[in-house]
Coordinates of C-alpha atoms and ligand atoms in Angstrom, one line a residue:
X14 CA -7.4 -69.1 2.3
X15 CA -10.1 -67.8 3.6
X16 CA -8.4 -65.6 6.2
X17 CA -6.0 -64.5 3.4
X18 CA -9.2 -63.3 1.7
X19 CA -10.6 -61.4 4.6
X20 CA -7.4 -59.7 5.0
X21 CA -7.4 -58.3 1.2
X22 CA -10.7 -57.3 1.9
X23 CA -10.1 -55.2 4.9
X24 CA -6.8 -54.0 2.8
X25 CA -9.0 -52.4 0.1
X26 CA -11.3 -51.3 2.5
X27 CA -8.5 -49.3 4.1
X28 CA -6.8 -47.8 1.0
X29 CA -10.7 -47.3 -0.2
X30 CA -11.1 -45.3 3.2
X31 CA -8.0 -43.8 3.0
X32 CA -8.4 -42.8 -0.6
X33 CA -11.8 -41.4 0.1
X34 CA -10.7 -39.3 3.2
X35 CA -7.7 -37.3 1.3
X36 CA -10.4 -36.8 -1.7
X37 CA -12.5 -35.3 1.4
X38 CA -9.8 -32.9 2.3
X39 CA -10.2 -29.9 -0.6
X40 CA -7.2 -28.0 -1.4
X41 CA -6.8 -24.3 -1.5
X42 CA -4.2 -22.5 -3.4
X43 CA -3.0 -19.2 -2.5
X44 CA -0.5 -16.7 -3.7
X45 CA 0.9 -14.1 -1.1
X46 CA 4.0 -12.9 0.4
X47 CA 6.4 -15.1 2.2
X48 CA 7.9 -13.6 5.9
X49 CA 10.0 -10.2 5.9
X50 CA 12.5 -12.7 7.7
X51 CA 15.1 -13.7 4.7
X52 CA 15.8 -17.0 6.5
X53 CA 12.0 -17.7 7.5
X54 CA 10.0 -19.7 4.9
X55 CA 6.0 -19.8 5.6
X56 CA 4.9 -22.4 3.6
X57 CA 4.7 -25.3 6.6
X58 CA 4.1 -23.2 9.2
X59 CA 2.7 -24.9 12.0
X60 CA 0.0 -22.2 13.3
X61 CA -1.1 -21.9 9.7
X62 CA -1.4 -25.4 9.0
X63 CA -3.1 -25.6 11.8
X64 CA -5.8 -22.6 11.1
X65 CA -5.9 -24.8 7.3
X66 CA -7.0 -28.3 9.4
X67 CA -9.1 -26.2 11.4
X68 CA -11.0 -25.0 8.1
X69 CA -10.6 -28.5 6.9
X70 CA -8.1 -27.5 3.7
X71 CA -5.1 -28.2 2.8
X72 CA -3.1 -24.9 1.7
X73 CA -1.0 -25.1 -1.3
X74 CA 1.3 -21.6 -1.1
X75 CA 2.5 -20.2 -3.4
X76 CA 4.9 -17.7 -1.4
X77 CA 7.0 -14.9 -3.1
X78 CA 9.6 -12.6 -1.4
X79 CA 7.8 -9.4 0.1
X80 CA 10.2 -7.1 -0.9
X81 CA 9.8 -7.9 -4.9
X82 CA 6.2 -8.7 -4.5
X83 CA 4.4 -6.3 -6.6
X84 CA 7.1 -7.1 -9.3
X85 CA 6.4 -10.7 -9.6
X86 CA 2.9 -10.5 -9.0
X87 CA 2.0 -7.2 -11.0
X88 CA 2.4 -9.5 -14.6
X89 CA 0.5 -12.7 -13.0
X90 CA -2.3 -10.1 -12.6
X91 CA -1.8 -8.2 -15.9
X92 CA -2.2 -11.7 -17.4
X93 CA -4.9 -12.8 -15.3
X94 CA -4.3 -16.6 -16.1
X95 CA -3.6 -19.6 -13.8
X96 CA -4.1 -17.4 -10.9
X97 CA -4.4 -19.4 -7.4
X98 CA -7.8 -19.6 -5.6
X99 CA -6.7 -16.8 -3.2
X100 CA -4.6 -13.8 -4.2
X101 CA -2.9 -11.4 -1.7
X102 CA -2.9 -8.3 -4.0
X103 CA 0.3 -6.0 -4.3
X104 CA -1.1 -3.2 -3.4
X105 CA -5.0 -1.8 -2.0
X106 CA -6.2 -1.8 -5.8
X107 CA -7.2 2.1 -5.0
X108 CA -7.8 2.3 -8.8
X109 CA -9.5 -0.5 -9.1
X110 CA -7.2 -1.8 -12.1
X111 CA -7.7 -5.0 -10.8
X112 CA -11.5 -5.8 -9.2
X113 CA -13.0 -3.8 -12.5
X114 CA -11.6 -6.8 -14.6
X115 CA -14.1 -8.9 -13.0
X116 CA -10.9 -11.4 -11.8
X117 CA -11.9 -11.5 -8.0
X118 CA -15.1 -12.3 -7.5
X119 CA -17.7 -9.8 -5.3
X120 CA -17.8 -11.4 -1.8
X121 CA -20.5 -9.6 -0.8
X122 CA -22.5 -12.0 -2.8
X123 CA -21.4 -14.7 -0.7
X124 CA -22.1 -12.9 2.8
X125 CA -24.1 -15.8 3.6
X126 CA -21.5 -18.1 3.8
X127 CA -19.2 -15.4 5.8
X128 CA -20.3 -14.9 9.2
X129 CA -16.7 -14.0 10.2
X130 CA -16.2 -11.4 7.2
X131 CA -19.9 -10.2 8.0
X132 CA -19.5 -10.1 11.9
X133 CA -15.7 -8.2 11.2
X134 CA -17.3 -5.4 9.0
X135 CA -20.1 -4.6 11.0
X136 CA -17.8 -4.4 14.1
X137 CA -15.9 -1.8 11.6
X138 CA -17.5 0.2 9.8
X139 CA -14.6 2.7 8.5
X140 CA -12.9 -0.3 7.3
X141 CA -16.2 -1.4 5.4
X142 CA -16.4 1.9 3.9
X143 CA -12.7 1.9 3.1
X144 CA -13.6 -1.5 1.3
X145 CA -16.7 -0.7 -0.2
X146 CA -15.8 -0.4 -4.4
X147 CA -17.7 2.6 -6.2
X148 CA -20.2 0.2 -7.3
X149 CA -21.3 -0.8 -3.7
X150 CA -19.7 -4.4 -3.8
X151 CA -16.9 -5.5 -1.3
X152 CA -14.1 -7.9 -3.5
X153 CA -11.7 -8.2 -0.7
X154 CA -10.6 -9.4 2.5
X155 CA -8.0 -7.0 4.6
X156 CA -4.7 -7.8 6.5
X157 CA -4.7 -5.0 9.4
X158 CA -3.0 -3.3 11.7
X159 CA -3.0 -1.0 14.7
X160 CA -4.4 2.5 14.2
X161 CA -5.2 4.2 17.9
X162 CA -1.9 2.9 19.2
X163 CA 1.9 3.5 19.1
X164 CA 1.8 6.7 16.5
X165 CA 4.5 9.0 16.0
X166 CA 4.2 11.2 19.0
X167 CA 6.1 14.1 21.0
X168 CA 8.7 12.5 23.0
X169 CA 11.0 14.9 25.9
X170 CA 14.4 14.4 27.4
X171 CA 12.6 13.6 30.7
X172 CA 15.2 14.4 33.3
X173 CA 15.8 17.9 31.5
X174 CA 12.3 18.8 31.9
X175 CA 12.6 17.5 35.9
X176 CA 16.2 19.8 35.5
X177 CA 13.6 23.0 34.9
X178 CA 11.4 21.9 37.0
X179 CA 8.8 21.9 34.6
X180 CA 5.5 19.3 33.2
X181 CA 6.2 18.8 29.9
X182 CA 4.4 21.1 27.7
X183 CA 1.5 21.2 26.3
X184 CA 1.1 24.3 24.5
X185 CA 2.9 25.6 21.6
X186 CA 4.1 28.9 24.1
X187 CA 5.4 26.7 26.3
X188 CA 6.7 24.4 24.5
X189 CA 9.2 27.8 22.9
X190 CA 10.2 28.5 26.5
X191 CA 10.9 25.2 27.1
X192 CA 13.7 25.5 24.1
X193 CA 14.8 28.6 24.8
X194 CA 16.2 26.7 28.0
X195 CA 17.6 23.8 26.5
X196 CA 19.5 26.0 24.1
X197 CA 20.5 28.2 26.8
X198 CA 21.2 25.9 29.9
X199 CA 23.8 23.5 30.5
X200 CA 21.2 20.4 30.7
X201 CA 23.4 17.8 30.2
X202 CA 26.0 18.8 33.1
X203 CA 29.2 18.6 31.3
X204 CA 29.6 22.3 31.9
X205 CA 29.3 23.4 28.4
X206 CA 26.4 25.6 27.8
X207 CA 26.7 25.4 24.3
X208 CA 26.3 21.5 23.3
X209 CA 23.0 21.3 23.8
X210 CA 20.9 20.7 20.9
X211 CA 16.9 22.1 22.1
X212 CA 15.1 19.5 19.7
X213 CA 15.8 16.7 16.8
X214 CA 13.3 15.9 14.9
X215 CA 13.6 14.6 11.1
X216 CA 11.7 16.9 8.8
X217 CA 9.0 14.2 7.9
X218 CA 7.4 14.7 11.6
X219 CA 7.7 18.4 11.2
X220 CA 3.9 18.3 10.1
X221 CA 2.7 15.6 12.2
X222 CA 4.4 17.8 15.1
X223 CA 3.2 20.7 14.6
X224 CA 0.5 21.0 12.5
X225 CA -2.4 20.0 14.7
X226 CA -1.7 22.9 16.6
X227 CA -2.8 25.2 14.1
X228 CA -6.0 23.0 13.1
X229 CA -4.2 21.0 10.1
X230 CA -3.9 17.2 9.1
X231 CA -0.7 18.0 7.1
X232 CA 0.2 14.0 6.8
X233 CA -2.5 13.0 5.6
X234 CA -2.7 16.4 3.3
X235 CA -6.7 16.8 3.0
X236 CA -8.5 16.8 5.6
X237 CA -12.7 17.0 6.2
X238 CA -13.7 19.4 8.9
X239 CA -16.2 19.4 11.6
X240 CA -19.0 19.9 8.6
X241 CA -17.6 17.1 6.4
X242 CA -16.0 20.0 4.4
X243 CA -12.8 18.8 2.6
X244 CA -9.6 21.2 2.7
X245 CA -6.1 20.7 1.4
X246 CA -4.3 21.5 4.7
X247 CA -1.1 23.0 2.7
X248 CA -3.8 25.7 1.0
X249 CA -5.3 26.8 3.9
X250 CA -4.8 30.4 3.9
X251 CA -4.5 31.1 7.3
X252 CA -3.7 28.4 9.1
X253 CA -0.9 27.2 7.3
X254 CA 0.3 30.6 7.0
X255 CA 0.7 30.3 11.0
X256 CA 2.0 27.4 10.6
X257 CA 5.1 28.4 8.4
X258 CA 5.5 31.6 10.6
X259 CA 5.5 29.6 13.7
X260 CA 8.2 27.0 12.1
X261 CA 9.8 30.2 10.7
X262 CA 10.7 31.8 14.3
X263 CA 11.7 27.9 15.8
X264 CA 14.4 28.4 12.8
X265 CA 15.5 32.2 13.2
X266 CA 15.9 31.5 16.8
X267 CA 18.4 28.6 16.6
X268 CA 15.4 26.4 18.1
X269 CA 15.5 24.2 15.0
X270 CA 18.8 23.5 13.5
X271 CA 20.1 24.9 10.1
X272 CA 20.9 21.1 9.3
X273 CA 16.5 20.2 10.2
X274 CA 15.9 19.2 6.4
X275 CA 18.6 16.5 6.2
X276 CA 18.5 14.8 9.8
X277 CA 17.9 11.4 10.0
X278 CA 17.3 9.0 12.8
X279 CA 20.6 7.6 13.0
X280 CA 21.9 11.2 13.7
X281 CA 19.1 11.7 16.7
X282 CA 19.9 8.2 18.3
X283 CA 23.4 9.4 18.2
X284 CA 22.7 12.7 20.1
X285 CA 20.5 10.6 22.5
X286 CA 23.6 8.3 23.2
X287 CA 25.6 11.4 23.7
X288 CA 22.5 13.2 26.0
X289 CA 22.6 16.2 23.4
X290 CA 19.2 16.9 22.7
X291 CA 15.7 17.4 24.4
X292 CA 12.9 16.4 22.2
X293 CA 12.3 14.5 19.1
X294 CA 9.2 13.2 17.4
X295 CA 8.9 9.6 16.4
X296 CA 7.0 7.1 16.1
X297 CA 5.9 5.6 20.1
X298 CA 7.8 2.4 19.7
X299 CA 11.1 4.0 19.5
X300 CA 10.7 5.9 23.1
X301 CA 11.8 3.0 25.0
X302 CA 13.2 0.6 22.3
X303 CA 15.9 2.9 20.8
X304 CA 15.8 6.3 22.5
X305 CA 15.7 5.3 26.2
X306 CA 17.9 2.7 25.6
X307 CA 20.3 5.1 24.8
X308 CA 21.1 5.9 28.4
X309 CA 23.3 3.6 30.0
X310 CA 21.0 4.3 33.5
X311 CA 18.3 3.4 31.8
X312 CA 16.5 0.2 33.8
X313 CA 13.6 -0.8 32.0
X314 CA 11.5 0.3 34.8
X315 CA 11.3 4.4 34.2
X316 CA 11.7 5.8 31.3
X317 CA 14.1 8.5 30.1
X318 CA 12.9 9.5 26.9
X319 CA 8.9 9.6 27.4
X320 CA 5.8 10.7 25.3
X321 CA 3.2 13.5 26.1
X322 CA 0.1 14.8 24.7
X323 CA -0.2 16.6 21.8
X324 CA 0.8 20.5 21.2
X325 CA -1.7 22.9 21.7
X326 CA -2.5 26.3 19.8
X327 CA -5.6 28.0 18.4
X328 CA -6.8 24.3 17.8
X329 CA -6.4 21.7 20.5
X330 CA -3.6 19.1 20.1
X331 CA -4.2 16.1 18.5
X332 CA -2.2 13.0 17.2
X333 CA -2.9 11.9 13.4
X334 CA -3.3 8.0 13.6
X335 CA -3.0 5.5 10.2
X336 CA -5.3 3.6 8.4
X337 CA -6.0 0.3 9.5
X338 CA -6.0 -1.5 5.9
X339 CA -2.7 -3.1 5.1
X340 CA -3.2 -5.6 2.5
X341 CA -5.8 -7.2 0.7
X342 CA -6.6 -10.5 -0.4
X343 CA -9.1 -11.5 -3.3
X344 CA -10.8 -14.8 -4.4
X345 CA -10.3 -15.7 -8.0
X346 CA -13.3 -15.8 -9.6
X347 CA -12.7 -18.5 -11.8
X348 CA -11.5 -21.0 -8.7
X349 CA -12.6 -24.5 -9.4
X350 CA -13.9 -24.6 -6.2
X351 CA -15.0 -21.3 -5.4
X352 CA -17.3 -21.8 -2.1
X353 CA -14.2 -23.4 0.0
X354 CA -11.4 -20.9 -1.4
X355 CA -14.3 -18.0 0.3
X356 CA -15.4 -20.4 3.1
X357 CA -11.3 -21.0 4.0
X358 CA -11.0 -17.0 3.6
X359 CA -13.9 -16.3 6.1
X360 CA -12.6 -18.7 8.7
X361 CA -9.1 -16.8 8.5
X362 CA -10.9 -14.2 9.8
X363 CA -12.4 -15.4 12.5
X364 CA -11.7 -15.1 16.0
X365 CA -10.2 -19.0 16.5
X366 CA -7.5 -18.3 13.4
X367 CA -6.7 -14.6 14.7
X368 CA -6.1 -15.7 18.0
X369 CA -3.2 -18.0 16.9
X370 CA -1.9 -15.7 14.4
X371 CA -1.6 -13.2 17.4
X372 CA -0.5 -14.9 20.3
X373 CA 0.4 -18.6 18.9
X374 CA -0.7 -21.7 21.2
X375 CA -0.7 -22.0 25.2
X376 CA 2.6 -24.1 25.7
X377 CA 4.1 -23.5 22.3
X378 CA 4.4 -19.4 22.5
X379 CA 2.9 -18.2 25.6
X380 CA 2.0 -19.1 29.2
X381 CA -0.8 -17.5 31.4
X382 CA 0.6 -15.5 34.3
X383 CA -1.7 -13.9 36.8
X384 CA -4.9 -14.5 34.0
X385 CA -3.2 -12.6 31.5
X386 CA -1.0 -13.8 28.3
X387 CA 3.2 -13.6 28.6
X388 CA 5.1 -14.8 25.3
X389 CA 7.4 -17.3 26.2
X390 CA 10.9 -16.6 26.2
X391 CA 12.1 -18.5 23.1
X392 CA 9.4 -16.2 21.5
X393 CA 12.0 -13.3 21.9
X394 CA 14.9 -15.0 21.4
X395 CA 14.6 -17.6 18.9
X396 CA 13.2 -14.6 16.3
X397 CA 13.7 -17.4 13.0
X398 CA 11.3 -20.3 15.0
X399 CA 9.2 -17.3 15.9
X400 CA 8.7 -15.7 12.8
X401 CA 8.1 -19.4 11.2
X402 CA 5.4 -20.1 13.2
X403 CA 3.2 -17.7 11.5
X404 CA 2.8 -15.7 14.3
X405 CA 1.4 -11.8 12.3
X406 CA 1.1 -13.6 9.4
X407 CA 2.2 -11.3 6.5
X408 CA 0.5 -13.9 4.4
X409 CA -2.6 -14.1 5.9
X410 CA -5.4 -11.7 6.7
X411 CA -4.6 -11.3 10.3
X412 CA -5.5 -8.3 12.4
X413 CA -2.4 -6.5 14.5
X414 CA -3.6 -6.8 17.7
X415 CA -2.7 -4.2 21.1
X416 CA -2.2 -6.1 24.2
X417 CA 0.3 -8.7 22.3
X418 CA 2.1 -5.4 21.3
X419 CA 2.0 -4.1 25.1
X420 CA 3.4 -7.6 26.2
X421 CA 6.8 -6.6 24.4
X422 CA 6.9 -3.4 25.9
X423 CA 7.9 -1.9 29.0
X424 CA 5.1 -1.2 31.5
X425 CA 5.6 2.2 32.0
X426 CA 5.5 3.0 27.7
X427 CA 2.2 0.9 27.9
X428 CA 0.8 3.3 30.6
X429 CA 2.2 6.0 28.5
X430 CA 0.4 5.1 25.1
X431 CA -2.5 4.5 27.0
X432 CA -2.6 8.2 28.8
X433 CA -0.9 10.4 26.4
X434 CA -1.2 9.1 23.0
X435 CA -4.3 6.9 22.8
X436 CA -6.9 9.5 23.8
X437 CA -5.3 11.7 21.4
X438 CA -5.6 10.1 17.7
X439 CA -7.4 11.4 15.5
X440 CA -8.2 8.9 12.2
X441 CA -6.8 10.1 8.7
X442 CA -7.8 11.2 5.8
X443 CA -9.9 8.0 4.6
X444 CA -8.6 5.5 2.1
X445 CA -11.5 5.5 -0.8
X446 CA -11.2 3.9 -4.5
X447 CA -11.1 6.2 -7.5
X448 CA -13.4 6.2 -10.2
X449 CA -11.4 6.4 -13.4
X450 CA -11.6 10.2 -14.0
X451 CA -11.2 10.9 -10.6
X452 CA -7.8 8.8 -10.4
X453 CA -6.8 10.5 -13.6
X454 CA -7.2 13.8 -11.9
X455 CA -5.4 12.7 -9.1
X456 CA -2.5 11.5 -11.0
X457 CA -2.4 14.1 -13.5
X458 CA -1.5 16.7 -10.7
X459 CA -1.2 15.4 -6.9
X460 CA 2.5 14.6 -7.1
X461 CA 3.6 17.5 -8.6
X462 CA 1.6 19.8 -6.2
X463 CA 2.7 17.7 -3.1
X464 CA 6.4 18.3 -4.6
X465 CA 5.8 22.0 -5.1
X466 CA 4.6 22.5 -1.7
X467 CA 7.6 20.6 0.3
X468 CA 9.9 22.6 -1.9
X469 CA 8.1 26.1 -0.4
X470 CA 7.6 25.0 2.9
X471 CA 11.4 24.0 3.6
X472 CA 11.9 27.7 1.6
X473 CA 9.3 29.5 3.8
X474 CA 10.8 28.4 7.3
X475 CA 14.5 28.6 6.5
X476 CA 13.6 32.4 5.1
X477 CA 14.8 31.8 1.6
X478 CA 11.5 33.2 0.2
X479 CA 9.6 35.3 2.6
X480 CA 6.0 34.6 4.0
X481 CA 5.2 38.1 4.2
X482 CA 6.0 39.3 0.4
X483 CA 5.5 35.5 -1.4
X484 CA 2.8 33.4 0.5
X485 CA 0.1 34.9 -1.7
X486 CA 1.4 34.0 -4.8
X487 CA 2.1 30.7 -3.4
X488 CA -1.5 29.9 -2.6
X489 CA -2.3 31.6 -6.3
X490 CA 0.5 28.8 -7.4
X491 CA -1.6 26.0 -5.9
X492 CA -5.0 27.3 -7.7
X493 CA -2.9 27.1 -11.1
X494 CA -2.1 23.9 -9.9
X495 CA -5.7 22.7 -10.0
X496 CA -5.4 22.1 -6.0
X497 CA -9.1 23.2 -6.3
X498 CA -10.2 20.1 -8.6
X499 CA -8.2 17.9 -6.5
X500 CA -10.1 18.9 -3.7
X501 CA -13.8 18.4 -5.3
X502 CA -12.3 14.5 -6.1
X503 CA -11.4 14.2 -2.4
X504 CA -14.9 15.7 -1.7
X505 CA -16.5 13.0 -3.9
X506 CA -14.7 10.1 -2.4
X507 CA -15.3 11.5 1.2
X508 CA -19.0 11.7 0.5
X509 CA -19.0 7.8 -0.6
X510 CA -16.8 6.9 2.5
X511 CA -19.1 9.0 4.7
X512 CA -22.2 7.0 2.9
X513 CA -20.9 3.6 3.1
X514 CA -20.5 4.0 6.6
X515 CA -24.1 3.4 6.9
Ligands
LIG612 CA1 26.2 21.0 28.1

């Protein structure tokens, strides 16, 4: 009996014990985007359920499928009810539709209780700025990604350049003569001097290309200068002038093809395959991952197609890089428990929980060879048990990180991104918030002067309207346009990004 007894006891104890320790265990809900895998489902993924023990929650996801994310999430935040604790927004909230309803809660206020936020932004300060709403508070939390590395950048046909016995270019003068060759020459060997196509580039890159050259961020479209000055690149009256006539001759001289404006990548791989052409423009990753291996002598060791530095004219050369916010994630400001959904947020981004989104576990992902990280080889070709570890977590706030993007690359495109591309970049036009007259202004008539100018430019290098009688009355267009009002609410929203910087 009395053993019996004793043994109850200790039974309650336990289920007590047991019953106390899951109450212990708080539970986080969040709402974000499942993997851009189809067959990869993130909700037990064993490197995030790890950074959750780690924090001491237990996650509860609430996953949707990236590609329809803004439409199933856009209503839930129209609606504002029964949101989860933690909301990966559909988009950067540059209007701020969604912070001004006072549905994520300032986390600014809660700094004290984010030493990983706080130690993140101060190590950052562009992205602080980029964060910072117009009434000084910071509601969210960013996903990131690379911004100095792998950017679209000049890439040559190397052994045609080695055929001329030339360095690849790096002015826009010889960069022509370099062309003028390719059209000219029989580079590929095959005895035809006519097959050769000098350069392939889709008509996107023309700007990123080119443009620097003549002073201009034409991708990003306005552009501070050297006096915090803000200009719309496609309204500079010289520059872009130049930078049509320049374009203009590359067309009337055969140097870019009739066919420029509708080329796509598919089209330049296939020339690549075929050894056809001499240059494109693309983003880096491509060089050895698609272009390269194009050529069936291609070992992995040197490569074939290869970036260079920038073009240079009357400006020096430079490479426009991106912005490093991705996504954003908020805190619900009516959690039930609102300290752990912002505690659980702030370890997420810290250095323990980025580490495993990046590189996984020791073992499980990668081994150390020589004292430096190598993925394991099921990390490459098992892409599903990969993806469903949570390694990059699309759903979490993790930061893209270089060297485990070098470790997938071959050596020699490292070296290359490192001396010719890297030491180049130049950071975009900011991302800021807009007041609510300035995004009114911006919506009013940005997309109809952006179409308007595309239209001309394609017009003004092919010749079908000519620079010398009608560029005038295409900058006295852009003034009709308002391009001048546009430009004093870029001025406004550079001045806060400059300030917030602070
Ligand atoms: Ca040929």
């Amino acid at each position: 009996m009395k053993i019996t007894r004793i043994l109850s006891v200790l039974l309650a104890t336990m289920l007590l014990l047991c019953g106390v320790a899951s109450a212990e265990t708080p539970t986080v809900s969040v709402l974000a985007m499942n993997s851009w895998y189809s067959t990869v489902d993130l909700s037990d993924a064993e490197l995030l359920n790890d950074i959750a023990a780690n924090a001491g929650v237990t996650v509860e996801w609430h996953l949707n499928d990236p590609t329809t994310y803004a439409d199933s999430v856009s209503p839930m935040l129209a609606s504002g009810q029964d949101l989860p604790d933690i909301v990966q927004l559909p988009d950067l909230d540059l209007n701020m539709d969604y912070l001004s309803t006072g549905m994520f809660e300032p986390l600014d206020e809660h700094f004290d209780i984010m030493p990983n936020y706080t130690k993140f932004l101060d190590a950052n300060p562009d992205i602080k700025a980029t964060l910072t709403a117009v009434n000084g508070h910071i509601y969210y939390v960013p996903q990131t990604v690379v911004t100095n590395n792998y950017q679209p950048v000049m890439m040559y046909n190397m052994p045609w350049i080695e055929k001329l016995g030339i360095e690849p270019p790096t002015t826009l003068d010889a960069f022509v003569e370099m062309l003028r060759a390719f059209r000219d020459q029989d580079m590929n060997g095959n005895g035809d001097t006519t097959d050769e196509i000098p350069m392939s580039v889709e008509a996107a890159n023309l700007p990123y290309m080119f443009g620097p050259a003549f002073g201009l961020d034409l991708v990003s479209g306005f552009y501070a200068d050297d006096e915090g000055k803000v200009h719309y690149a496609a309204a500079e009256p010289e520059a872009y002038r130049n930078y049509l006539t320049f374009l203009n001759g590359l067309y009337e001289e055969g140097l870019l093809e009739v066919e420029f404006a509708s080329l796509n990548r598919d089209q330049i791989v296939e020339r690549f395959a075929n050894d056809l052409t001499g240059v494109t423009f693309d983003f880096s990753w491509q060089m050895s991952t698609l272009y390269s291996a194009q050529y069936p002598n291609y070992d992995g060791e040197t490569g074939i197609i290869v970036g260079a530095a920038p073009l240079s004219g009357d400006h020096e050369g430079f490479y426009v890089g991106r912005n490093a916010v991705n996504m954003i994630f908020g805190v619900n400001s009516k959690a039930k428990d609102l300290e752990t959904a912002i505690k659980f947020l702030d370890y997420a981004m810290g250095e323990e929980a980025q580490d495993l989104y990046v590189w996984g576990k020791e073992g499980l992902t990668y081994e150390i060879v020589d004292g430096e990280r190598q993925f394991l080889p099921r990390t490459t070709e098992d892409v599903d048990w990969f993806q469903g570890l949570g390694i990059n977590a699309p759903n979490m706030p993790s930061q893209q990180s270089t060297p485990a993007t070098d470790v997938l690359l071959a050596k020699w495109h490292v070296q290359n991104d490192r001396e010719f591309e890297e030491p180049y970049i130049r950071a975009p036009f900011p991302v800021v918030y807009s007041t609510e007259e300035e995004s009114a202004v911006i919506s009013m008539y940005q997309v109809d002067l952006q179409t308007y100018v595309d239209e001309r430019a394609i017009a003004f290098i092919c010749g079908y309207a000519s620079i010398e009688d009608e560029f005038d009355s295409y900058i006295e267009t852009l003034k009709s346009m308002q391009v001048d009002e546009l430009i004093a609410v870029k001025q406004a929203q550079y001045d806060r990004f400059a300030a917030a910087k602070q």
